[in-house]
Coordinates of C-alpha atoms in Angstrom, one line a residue:
X607 CA -30.2 -8.5 -10.8
X608 CA -33.0 -10.1 -12.7
X609 CA -31.7 -12.8 -15.3
X610 CA -34.2 -13.3 -18.1
X611 CA -32.9 -16.4 -20.4
X612 CA -34.5 -14.0 -23.7
X613 CA -31.7 -11.9 -22.7
X614 CA -28.9 -14.7 -22.9
X615 CA -26.6 -14.2 -26.3
X616 CA -24.5 -16.4 -28.4
X617 CA -21.1 -15.9 -28.2
X618 CA -20.9 -15.9 -31.9
X619 CA -22.9 -13.3 -32.3
X620 CA -21.9 -10.8 -29.9
X621 CA -18.0 -11.3 -29.8
X622 CA -17.2 -12.3 -33.8
X623 CA -13.8 -12.3 -34.4
X624 CA -12.4 -11.2 -31.1
X625 CA -10.2 -14.5 -30.8
X626 CA -6.9 -15.0 -31.9
X627 CA -5.4 -18.0 -33.7
X628 CA -4.0 -20.3 -31.4
X629 CA -0.3 -21.4 -32.9
X630 CA -1.2 -23.7 -35.5
X631 CA 2.0 -25.2 -36.8
X632 CA 4.8 -25.6 -33.9
X633 CA 5.2 -28.9 -32.8
X634 CA 3.2 -29.5 -29.4
X635 CA 1.8 -32.1 -27.2
X636 CA -1.1 -30.3 -26.0
X637 CA -4.7 -30.6 -27.4
X638 CA -4.4 -27.7 -30.3
X639 CA -8.1 -28.0 -30.3
X640 CA -9.0 -27.3 -26.5
X641 CA -5.7 -24.6 -26.4
X642 CA -8.2 -22.7 -29.4
X643 CA -10.8 -22.9 -27.5
X644 CA -9.5 -21.4 -24.2
X645 CA -8.0 -18.5 -26.2
X646 CA -11.4 -17.9 -27.9
X647 CA -13.0 -17.6 -24.3
X648 CA -10.4 -15.8 -22.6
X649 CA -11.1 -12.9 -25.4
X650 CA -14.6 -13.1 -24.8
X651 CA -14.4 -13.0 -21.3
X652 CA -11.7 -10.3 -21.0
X653 CA -12.8 -8.2 -23.4
X654 CA -12.8 -4.1 -22.5
X655 CA -16.8 -4.7 -22.9
X656 CA -17.2 -6.9 -20.5
X657 CA -15.7 -3.8 -18.3
X658 CA -14.0 -5.9 -15.9
X659 CA -16.4 -8.4 -14.9
X660 CA -17.3 -6.9 -11.6
X661 CA -20.2 -8.4 -9.7
X662 CA -23.8 -5.7 -9.9
X663 CA -21.9 -4.4 -13.1
X664 CA -23.5 -4.9 -16.4
X665 CA -20.0 -6.4 -16.9
X666 CA -21.7 -8.9 -14.4
X667 CA -24.3 -9.2 -16.9
X668 CA -23.0 -9.7 -19.8
X669 CA -20.0 -12.3 -18.0
X670 CA -22.8 -14.7 -17.2
X671 CA -25.0 -14.5 -19.8
X672 CA -22.0 -15.6 -22.2
X673 CA -21.3 -18.5 -19.9
X674 CA -24.8 -19.8 -19.6
X675 CA -25.2 -19.8 -23.4
X676 CA -22.2 -21.4 -24.0
X677 CA -23.0 -24.3 -21.1
X678 CA -26.8 -24.3 -23.5
X679 CA -24.7 -24.2 -26.8
X680 CA -23.2 -27.5 -25.3
X681 CA -26.2 -28.9 -24.0
X682 CA -25.5 -28.8 -20.5
X683 CA -28.8 -28.7 -18.9
X684 CA -29.6 -25.5 -16.5
X685 CA -28.4 -26.9 -12.8
X686 CA -30.5 -24.9 -10.5
X687 CA -33.8 -26.5 -10.8
X688 CA -34.0 -25.4 -14.1
X689 CA -32.3 -21.7 -14.2
X690 CA -28.5 -21.6 -15.0
X691 CA -28.1 -18.8 -12.0
X692 CA -28.2 -19.6 -8.2
X693 CA -28.5 -16.0 -6.6
X694 CA -25.9 -15.0 -3.9
X695 CA -27.4 -12.2 -2.3
X696 CA -24.2 -9.5 -0.9
X697 CA -24.1 -6.0 0.1
X698 CA -21.7 -3.9 -1.6
X699 CA -19.8 -1.5 0.8
X700 CA -17.9 1.4 -0.7
X701 CA -16.0 3.4 2.0
X702 CA -14.3 6.1 2.0
X703 CA -12.1 7.4 4.6
X704 CA -9.8 10.3 5.9
X705 CA -6.7 10.9 6.7
X706 CA -6.0 8.1 9.6
X707 CA -4.6 10.0 12.7
X708 CA -1.5 8.8 14.7
X709 CA -1.1 10.5 18.4
X710 CA 1.0 10.5 21.3
X711 CA 4.9 9.0 21.3
X712 CA 4.4 10.0 17.7
X713 CA 2.2 12.0 15.6
X714 CA 1.3 11.1 11.8
X715 CA -1.2 11.7 9.0
X716 CA -1.6 8.8 7.1
X717 CA -2.6 9.3 3.3
X718 CA -5.5 6.8 2.1
X719 CA -4.7 4.9 -1.0
X720 CA -1.2 6.1 0.0
X721 CA 0.1 5.2 3.2
X722 CA -2.7 2.6 4.3
X723 CA -6.5 1.3 2.7
X724 CA -9.1 0.7 5.3
X725 CA -12.6 -0.5 5.0
X726 CA -15.6 -2.0 7.2
X727 CA -17.7 -4.8 7.5
X728 CA -19.8 -3.1 9.5
X729 CA -23.6 -2.2 7.5
X730 CA -23.5 1.6 8.8
X731 CA -23.3 4.8 7.1
X732 CA -20.1 6.2 9.4
X733 CA -18.2 5.0 11.4
X734 CA -15.2 6.2 13.7
X735 CA -12.9 5.2 15.5
X736 CA -11.8 7.7 18.1
X737 CA -7.9 7.9 19.9
X738 CA -8.0 4.0 19.9
X739 CA -4.8 2.6 21.5
X740 CA -2.4 1.1 19.3
X741 CA -1.2 -2.5 20.4
X742 CA 1.4 -4.5 18.4
X743 CA 0.0 -7.8 18.6
X744 CA 3.2 -10.0 16.6
X745 CA 1.2 -11.9 14.2
X746 CA -2.0 -11.9 15.1
X747 CA -2.2 -15.4 16.0
X748 CA -4.1 -17.9 18.4
X749 CA -2.7 -21.3 17.4
X750 CA -2.8 -23.7 19.8
X751 CA -1.7 -26.8 17.7
X752 CA 1.8 -24.4 17.2
X753 CA 1.5 -23.6 21.4
X754 CA 1.1 -20.1 19.9
X755 CA -1.2 -17.3 21.5
X756 CA -0.5 -13.3 20.0
X757 CA -3.4 -12.5 22.6
X758 CA -2.1 -14.2 25.8
X759 CA -3.6 -11.6 28.6
X760 CA -4.0 -9.4 26.5
X761 CA -7.4 -7.3 26.6
X762 CA -8.0 -5.3 23.5
X763 CA -11.5 -4.5 23.6
X764 CA -11.7 -0.6 22.1
X765 CA -8.3 -0.7 21.0
X766 CA -6.8 -1.0 17.6
X767 CA -4.1 -4.1 17.0
X768 CA -1.3 -3.9 14.1
X769 CA -0.4 -7.4 13.2
X770 CA 2.3 -8.9 10.5
X771 CA 0.8 -10.6 7.0
X772 CA 1.8 -14.7 6.7
X773 CA 2.4 -16.3 9.9
X774 CA 5.7 -17.2 12.5
X775 CA 7.4 -19.6 10.5
X776 CA 7.9 -17.5 7.0
X777 CA 11.8 -17.5 6.7
X778 CA 11.8 -18.2 10.0
X779 CA 15.7 -19.4 10.9
X780 CA 14.1 -21.9 12.9
X781 CA 11.1 -24.7 12.2
X782 CA 8.1 -23.6 13.3
X783 CA 4.7 -23.5 11.8
X784 CA 4.8 -24.7 8.2
X785 CA 8.0 -23.6 7.6
X786 CA 7.7 -21.4 4.8
X787 CA 4.2 -22.7 3.9
X788 CA 1.9 -20.8 5.2
X789 CA -0.9 -22.1 7.3
X790 CA -4.4 -20.1 7.1
X791 CA -2.5 -18.4 10.3
X792 CA -1.1 -16.4 7.9
X793 CA -4.1 -15.2 5.8
X794 CA -5.0 -11.8 5.9
X795 CA -8.4 -13.2 6.4
X796 CA -7.4 -14.8 9.2
X797 CA -6.1 -12.0 10.8
X798 CA -9.4 -10.2 10.3
X799 CA -11.1 -13.1 11.6
X800 CA -9.2 -13.6 14.9
X801 CA -9.0 -9.9 15.8
X802 CA -12.9 -9.9 15.9
X803 CA -13.0 -12.7 18.1
X804 CA -10.7 -10.9 20.2
X805 CA -13.4 -7.8 20.3
X806 CA -10.7 -5.5 19.2
X807 CA -12.1 -2.1 17.2
X808 CA -9.8 -2.0 14.6
X809 CA -7.1 -5.0 13.0
X810 CA -4.5 -3.2 10.6
X811 CA -2.2 -5.5 8.7
X812 CA 1.3 -4.5 8.2
X813 CA 1.9 -5.2 4.5
X814 CA 5.5 -6.9 3.0
X815 CA 5.9 -7.9 -0.3
X816 CA 7.9 -10.9 0.3
X817 CA 5.7 -13.1 2.9
X818 CA 2.6 -11.5 1.2
X819 CA 4.0 -12.8 -1.8
X820 CA 2.9 -9.5 -3.6
X821 CA 3.6 -5.8 -4.1
X822 CA 1.9 -2.7 -2.1
X823 CA 0.4 -1.9 -5.4
X824 CA -2.2 -4.9 -5.2
X825 CA -3.4 -3.6 -1.8
X826 CA -3.9 -0.4 -3.2
X827 CA -5.7 -1.9 -6.2
X828 CA -7.6 -4.9 -4.4
X829 CA -8.6 -3.6 -1.4
X830 CA -9.5 -0.2 -1.9
X831 CA -13.0 1.1 -3.1
X832 CA -16.0 -0.8 -3.2
X833 CA -15.9 -4.3 -1.3
X834 CA -18.9 -7.2 -1.5
X835 CA -19.5 -9.4 1.6
X836 CA -22.7 -11.8 1.6
X837 CA -25.3 -10.5 3.6
X838 CA -25.2 -11.7 7.4
X839 CA -28.5 -11.5 9.4
X840 CA -26.3 -9.3 11.5
X841 CA -25.1 -7.1 9.8
X842 CA -21.3 -8.3 10.0
X843 CA -21.7 -6.1 13.7
X844 CA -19.7 -9.0 15.0
X845 CA -16.5 -7.3 12.6
X846 CA -14.2 -5.4 13.8
X847 CA -15.0 -1.5 13.2
X848 CA -12.1 -1.4 10.2
X849 CA -10.3 -3.7 8.8
X850 CA -7.2 -2.3 6.9
X851 CA -3.5 -2.4 5.9
X852 CA -0.3 0.2 6.5
X853 CA 2.0 0.4 4.1
X854 CA 5.8 -1.0 5.4
X855 CA 7.4 2.2 4.8
X856 CA 4.7 3.7 7.2
X857 CA 4.5 1.2 9.4
X858 CA 8.0 1.3 10.5
X859 CA 8.0 4.8 11.3
X860 CA 5.1 3.9 13.6
X861 CA 6.6 1.2 15.1
X862 CA 10.1 2.6 15.8
X863 CA 8.6 5.2 17.9
X864 CA 7.8 2.6 20.3
X865 CA 11.3 1.5 19.9
X866 CA 10.6 -1.5 17.6
X867 CA 14.1 -0.4 15.4
X868 CA 15.3 -4.0 14.2
X869 CA 13.6 -6.7 12.6
X870 CA 10.1 -6.6 13.1
X871 CA 9.7 -10.3 12.0
X872 CA 12.2 -12.0 14.3
X873 CA 10.7 -9.6 17.7
X874 CA 7.2 -10.9 16.6
X875 CA 8.3 -14.7 16.2
X876 CA 10.3 -14.6 19.5
X877 CA 8.9 -17.8 22.4
X878 CA 8.9 -14.8 24.9
X879 CA 6.7 -12.6 23.0
X880 CA 4.4 -10.5 24.1
X881 CA 1.9 -7.9 22.8
X882 CA 2.7 -4.4 23.1
X883 CA 0.8 -1.3 23.6
X884 CA 3.1 1.5 20.9
X885 CA 1.8 4.5 23.4
X886 CA -0.2 6.0 20.6
X887 CA -3.7 5.7 19.7
X888 CA -6.0 6.0 16.4
X889 CA -8.4 8.4 15.2
X890 CA -10.4 7.6 11.4
X891 CA -13.7 8.6 10.2
X892 CA -15.5 5.8 7.7
X893 CA -18.5 7.1 5.4
X894 CA -20.2 4.2 3.9
X895 CA -22.4 3.7 0.7
X896 CA -24.7 0.7 1.1
X897 CA -25.8 -1.4 -1.9
X898 CA -28.0 -4.5 -1.4
X899 CA -28.2 -6.8 -4.4
X900 CA -28.1 -10.5 -5.9
X901 CA -24.8 -11.7 -8.1
X902 CA -25.1 -14.9 -9.6
X903 CA -23.0 -18.5 -9.9
X904 CA -23.9 -20.0 -13.0
X905 CA -24.2 -23.6 -13.1
X906 CA -24.9 -26.0 -15.6
X907 CA -24.8 -30.1 -15.1
X908 CA -24.4 -33.5 -17.2
X909 CA -26.8 -35.7 -15.9
X910 CA -25.0 -39.3 -15.0
X911 CA -26.4 -42.2 -16.7
X912 CA -25.9 -44.9 -13.4
X913 CA -25.4 -42.8 -10.1
X914 CA -26.6 -39.2 -11.4
X915 CA -27.1 -38.3 -7.4
X916 CA -23.0 -38.6 -7.4
X917 CA -21.2 -35.1 -8.7
X918 CA -18.0 -34.2 -10.0
X919 CA -18.1 -30.6 -9.3
X920 CA -15.5 -28.6 -11.8
X921 CA -15.2 -24.8 -10.4
X922 CA -13.4 -21.5 -11.7
X923 CA -14.6 -17.9 -10.8
X924 CA -15.7 -15.4 -13.5
X925 CA -15.8 -12.5 -11.7
X926 CA -12.4 -9.7 -11.9
X927 CA -12.1 -5.9 -10.8
X928 CA -14.3 -4.2 -12.6
X929 CA -13.4 -0.7 -13.7
X930 CA -10.8 1.1 -11.0
X931 CA -7.5 2.8 -10.6
X932 CA -5.9 3.8 -13.7
X933 CA -2.4 2.7 -14.6
X934 CA 0.5 4.4 -15.7
X935 CA -0.9 4.3 -19.5
X936 CA -4.4 5.2 -17.6
X937 CA -5.8 2.0 -18.5
X938 CA -8.4 1.5 -15.9
X939 CA -9.9 -1.5 -16.9
X940 CA -8.9 -4.9 -14.7
X941 CA -9.6 -7.3 -17.5
X942 CA -8.6 -10.6 -15.6
X943 CA -7.4 -12.5 -19.2
X944 CA -5.6 -14.9 -16.8
X945 CA -6.9 -14.3 -13.2
X946 CA -9.5 -16.1 -14.1
X947 CA -11.1 -16.0 -18.2
X948 CA -8.4 -18.6 -18.0
X949 CA -10.3 -20.9 -15.8
X950 CA -13.7 -20.0 -17.0
X951 CA -12.6 -21.0 -20.7
X952 CA -11.0 -24.0 -19.2
X953 CA -13.7 -25.0 -17.3
X954 CA -16.0 -24.4 -20.8
X955 CA -13.8 -26.4 -22.7
X956 CA -13.9 -29.2 -20.4
X957 CA -17.8 -29.2 -20.6
X958 CA -17.7 -29.5 -24.1
X959 CA -15.1 -32.1 -24.2
X960 CA -17.7 -33.9 -22.1
X961 CA -20.3 -32.9 -23.9
X962 CA -19.0 -34.5 -27.0
X963 CA -18.4 -37.8 -25.5
X964 CA -20.3 -41.4 -27.0
X965 CA -20.1 -42.8 -24.0
X966 CA -22.0 -40.5 -21.0
X967 CA -20.4 -40.2 -17.8
X968 CA -22.1 -42.4 -14.6
X969 CA -21.6 -40.0 -12.4
X970 CA -22.8 -36.3 -12.9
X971 CA -20.5 -33.6 -14.0
X972 CA -21.6 -30.4 -12.5
X973 CA -20.4 -26.7 -14.1
X974 CA -20.1 -24.1 -11.3
X975 CA -19.0 -20.7 -11.9
X976 CA -18.9 -18.5 -9.3
X977 CA -18.9 -14.9 -8.5
X978 CA -17.1 -12.8 -5.9
X979 CA -13.6 -15.2 -5.5
X980 CA -11.7 -11.4 -5.5
X981 CA -14.0 -9.9 -2.9
X982 CA -13.0 -13.1 -0.7
X983 CA -14.1 -16.3 -2.1
X984 CA -17.8 -15.0 -2.2
X985 CA -19.4 -17.0 -4.5
X986 CA -17.8 -20.3 -3.7
X987 CA -18.8 -19.7 0.3
X988 CA -22.3 -19.3 -0.9
X989 CA -22.5 -22.7 -2.7
X990 CA -20.7 -24.4 -0.1
X991 CA -23.5 -23.3 3.1
X992 CA -26.1 -23.3 0.2
X993 CA -25.7 -26.7 -1.9
X994 CA -27.7 -27.1 -4.9
X995 CA -26.2 -31.3 -4.7
X996 CA -25.5 -32.6 -1.4
X997 CA -22.0 -32.3 -0.5
X998 CA -22.2 -36.1 0.9
X999 CA -22.5 -36.9 -2.7
X1000 CA -19.9 -34.1 -4.3
X1001 CA -17.1 -36.9 -4.9
X1002 CA -14.6 -33.7 -6.0
X1003 CA -14.5 -30.5 -6.6
X1004 CA -11.4 -29.7 -9.6
X1005 CA -10.6 -25.8 -9.5
X1006 CA -9.2 -23.8 -12.2
X1007 CA -7.8 -20.5 -11.6
X1008 CA -4.8 -18.4 -13.2
X1009 CA -3.7 -20.8 -15.8
X1010 CA 0.0 -19.5 -16.7
X1011 CA -0.1 -18.6 -20.1
X1012 CA 3.6 -18.9 -21.4
X1013 CA 2.9 -22.5 -23.2
X1014 CA 3.6 -26.0 -22.5
X1015 CA 5.6 -27.2 -19.4
X1016 CA 6.7 -30.8 -18.1
X1017 CA 6.3 -30.6 -14.6
X1018 CA 2.8 -29.5 -12.9
X1019 CA 1.9 -28.0 -9.4
X1020 CA -0.9 -28.9 -6.7
X1021 CA -1.9 -26.1 -4.6
X1022 CA -1.6 -28.2 -0.8
X1023 CA 0.1 -30.9 -2.0
X1024 CA 0.0 -33.7 0.0
X1025 CA -3.6 -32.8 1.2
X1026 CA -6.0 -35.4 -0.6
X1027 CA -5.9 -38.9 -2.8
X1028 CA -6.8 -36.6 -5.7
X1029 CA -3.1 -36.0 -6.0
X1030 CA -2.5 -39.2 -6.7
X1031 CA -4.3 -39.3 -9.6
X1032 CA -2.7 -36.4 -10.8
X1033 CA 0.8 -37.9 -10.4
X1034 CA -0.5 -41.2 -12.5
X1035 CA -2.3 -38.9 -15.0
X1036 CA 1.0 -37.1 -15.6
X1037 CA 3.5 -40.1 -15.0
X1038 CA 2.5 -41.8 -18.1
X1039 CA 3.0 -38.6 -19.8
X1040 CA 6.9 -38.5 -18.0
X1041 CA 5.9 -35.3 -16.7
X1042 CA 6.5 -34.5 -13.0
X1043 CA 4.0 -33.0 -10.3
X1044 CA 5.5 -30.6 -7.6
X1045 CA 4.0 -28.6 -4.9
X1046 CA 3.5 -24.8 -4.6
X1047 CA 6.0 -23.3 -6.9
X1048 CA 5.3 -20.6 -3.6
X1049 CA 3.9 -21.9 -0.8
X1050 CA 4.5 -18.9 1.3
X1051 CA 1.8 -17.4 -1.0
X1052 CA -0.7 -18.8 0.8
X1053 CA -2.4 -20.5 -2.1
X1054 CA -5.0 -23.0 -1.1
X1055 CA -6.5 -20.5 1.2
X1056 CA -6.8 -18.5 -1.7
X1057 CA -9.1 -19.7 -4.0
X1058 CA -12.6 -21.3 -4.7
X1059 CA -11.1 -24.7 -3.6
X1060 CA -10.8 -24.0 -0.2
X1061 CA -14.5 -23.4 0.4
X1062 CA -15.1 -27.2 -0.4
X1063 CA -12.0 -27.8 1.3
X1064 CA -13.7 -26.6 4.4
X1065 CA -17.1 -28.6 4.3
X1066 CA -15.1 -31.7 3.5
X1067 CA -14.6 -32.0 -0.4
X1068 CA -11.7 -33.3 -1.4
X1069 CA -9.8 -30.7 -3.6
X1070 CA -7.6 -30.1 -6.0
X1071 CA -6.2 -26.6 -7.9
X1072 CA -3.7 -27.8 -10.4
X1073 CA -1.3 -25.5 -12.3
X1074 CA 1.4 -25.7 -14.9
X1075 CA 4.7 -25.7 -13.1
X1076 CA 7.9 -23.5 -14.2
X1077 CA 9.7 -26.4 -16.4
X1078 CA 9.0 -24.8 -20.0
X1079 CA 9.4 -28.0 -22.6
X1080 CA 10.0 -25.0 -25.5
X1081 CA 12.3 -23.0 -23.1
X1082 CA 13.3 -24.3 -20.4
X1083 CA 12.7 -23.8 -16.1
X1084 CA 14.9 -20.6 -15.8
X1085 CA 12.4 -19.1 -18.6
X1086 CA 9.5 -20.4 -16.5
X1087 CA 10.5 -19.0 -13.2
X1088 CA 11.3 -15.5 -14.5
X1089 CA 7.4 -15.7 -16.8
X1090 CA 5.3 -16.7 -13.6
X1091 CA 7.4 -13.8 -11.5
X1092 CA 6.6 -11.4 -14.1
X1093 CA 2.9 -12.1 -14.2
X1094 CA 2.7 -11.8 -10.5
X1095 CA 5.4 -8.4 -10.2
X1096 CA 3.5 -7.4 -13.6
X1097 CA 0.3 -7.9 -14.0
X1098 CA -1.7 -9.7 -11.4
X1099 CA -4.3 -7.7 -9.9
X1100 CA -3.5 -4.9 -12.3
X1101 CA -5.3 -3.5 -15.8
X1102 CA -1.9 -5.5 -17.3
X1103 CA -3.5 -8.8 -17.4
X1104 CA -5.4 -8.6 -20.4
X1105 CA -6.1 -10.0 -23.7
X1106 CA -3.3 -10.5 -26.2
X1107 CA -2.8 -12.5 -29.4
X1108 CA 0.7 -13.6 -28.4
X1109 CA -1.1 -15.7 -25.3
X1110 CA 0.1 -19.3 -25.2
X1111 CA -2.3 -21.7 -24.3
X1112 CA -1.0 -24.7 -25.1
X1113 CA -0.5 -24.6 -21.4
X1114 CA -3.5 -23.9 -20.0
X1115 CA -4.4 -27.1 -22.7
X1116 CA -2.3 -29.4 -20.8
X1117 CA -4.1 -28.5 -17.4
X1118 CA -7.4 -28.6 -18.9
X1119 CA -6.8 -31.8 -20.5
X1120 CA -5.7 -33.3 -17.2
X1121 CA -8.3 -32.2 -15.3
X1122 CA -10.9 -33.4 -17.7
X1123 CA -9.1 -37.1 -18.3
X1124 CA -9.0 -36.8 -14.0
X1125 CA -13.0 -36.7 -14.3
X1126 CA -13.5 -39.3 -16.6
X1127 CA -12.0 -41.5 -13.8
X1128 CA -13.9 -40.3 -11.2
X1129 CA -17.0 -39.9 -13.1
X1130 CA -16.8 -43.9 -13.8
X1131 CA -16.0 -45.0 -10.7
X1132 CA -17.8 -46.3 -7.6
X1133 CA -15.4 -45.1 -4.8
X1134 CA -15.4 -41.7 -3.2
X1135 CA -11.8 -40.6 -2.8
X1136 CA -10.7 -38.8 0.5
X1137 CA -8.3 -36.4 2.7
X1138 CA -4.9 -38.0 3.6
X1139 CA -4.2 -38.7 7.4
X1140 CA -3.2 -35.6 9.1
X1141 CA -5.6 -33.0 7.0
X1142 CA -7.5 -30.7 8.6
X1143 CA -10.0 -31.2 6.9
X1144 CA -10.3 -35.2 6.9
X1145 CA -12.8 -34.8 9.8
X1146 CA -15.7 -33.0 8.4
X1147 CA -15.4 -35.2 5.6
X1148 CA -15.3 -38.2 7.5
X1149 CA -17.8 -37.0 10.0
X1150 CA -20.1 -36.2 6.5
X1151 CA -19.5 -40.3 5.1
X1152 CA -20.9 -41.1 8.3
X1153 CA -17.3 -42.5 9.0

């Protein structure tokens, strides 16, 4: 969409009075000013009037103009050659599927949105699978470093592969891959990519709640309906015709017809596993509505006083799912208060802290609110492949995504802990407060590959994703664990992730303040943090830095 600076409205004028008050009279170690600012911004960004902040909608226009107006109010300069916006060309594909027909050893008619979801990246009005032979390909993984190849000796051209979510290491009786810590081979994005490399016509992932780390309703809400993709010169014709998921219940019935009646994951992780033709084929028609447009990243900068060409990057995604399937209460607006109005609120709070400093940073501080994270990390991917500031001069990416709203904690979680030197900075900062640092609270969920920092890691920029842990200062660790589980089960990617005056943003303020202090330290240093030995991202960075 075309963005006009005149259209930018101030938060005070457009959303006056919508934020609740932060608890002011309780004992707290958090910065209450940051907590109040965060709560105000969440109330604005998660308001129904933004319609769930989906790209290509009026909700996008309101959202990005709000963020840009806040940048301007704080005195941040436009970060893209005089503009606060970086256009991100995308295609929106809305796929409508008929029943999925299974024929052969078993006959099944699976219902779209109930038993399966299916979409395509191919920019075609219609496409079909016609009697495509089904093959169970285990985890759908080719990992030479782990001596693993589920496609060994298999020709899947014209066929549709059924694969399991996560990787062989998850809950395995012996150590495989990274154990319960998901590798990139466990991510659904990888499954689609590998199936395409193998030449498959279709790829269908079997959903299982524990190894996926989310329930079937997340698939129904997040993977159905319209999807956004970065525009590609080949119109995505190198991808499988159909990419989709099947419910565990439907998959169990399908696989049982081919003789799989036990624990399918145990079978697939056997060292002598070989892909198995299921003796059935699948037919499916997709009708697609294509819409070409441009979404926007929102970027502001505070220029460094001595080394302005060197940058510290703060990122958070502004988007969510817009208006979609109603919940049991009839609410169809996916407001995304925690995910990720909280992260955008946090980088705005950090920007305010930097802007109010009497002594300005020596390196430049860049604030990047990215689009289409929920569609596959697209906004950050676009920036990482079309950087405004050189990547080899980008000191670090500090990412804020889905901050917990249950108050202060005495521990903090680093997603992918052990990857780079930024961990050491955080450990030092928290130790001074008497706090602890842990790794992923749920390492099997593959969180390191599920937020925007991953795209910066892929191009070598040391990237940090920091969250509060589970040890609630006020109510203990069990309470914190219950709140984390409650969010994941009842609010994540659902209309119930909405703003409430009862949100306790003091824990968000803790994380935000840590990220601010880390940025201050990095901005006044002359050295560059690096990747630790053994990290898969070290070689990329070393090459970029001329090592």
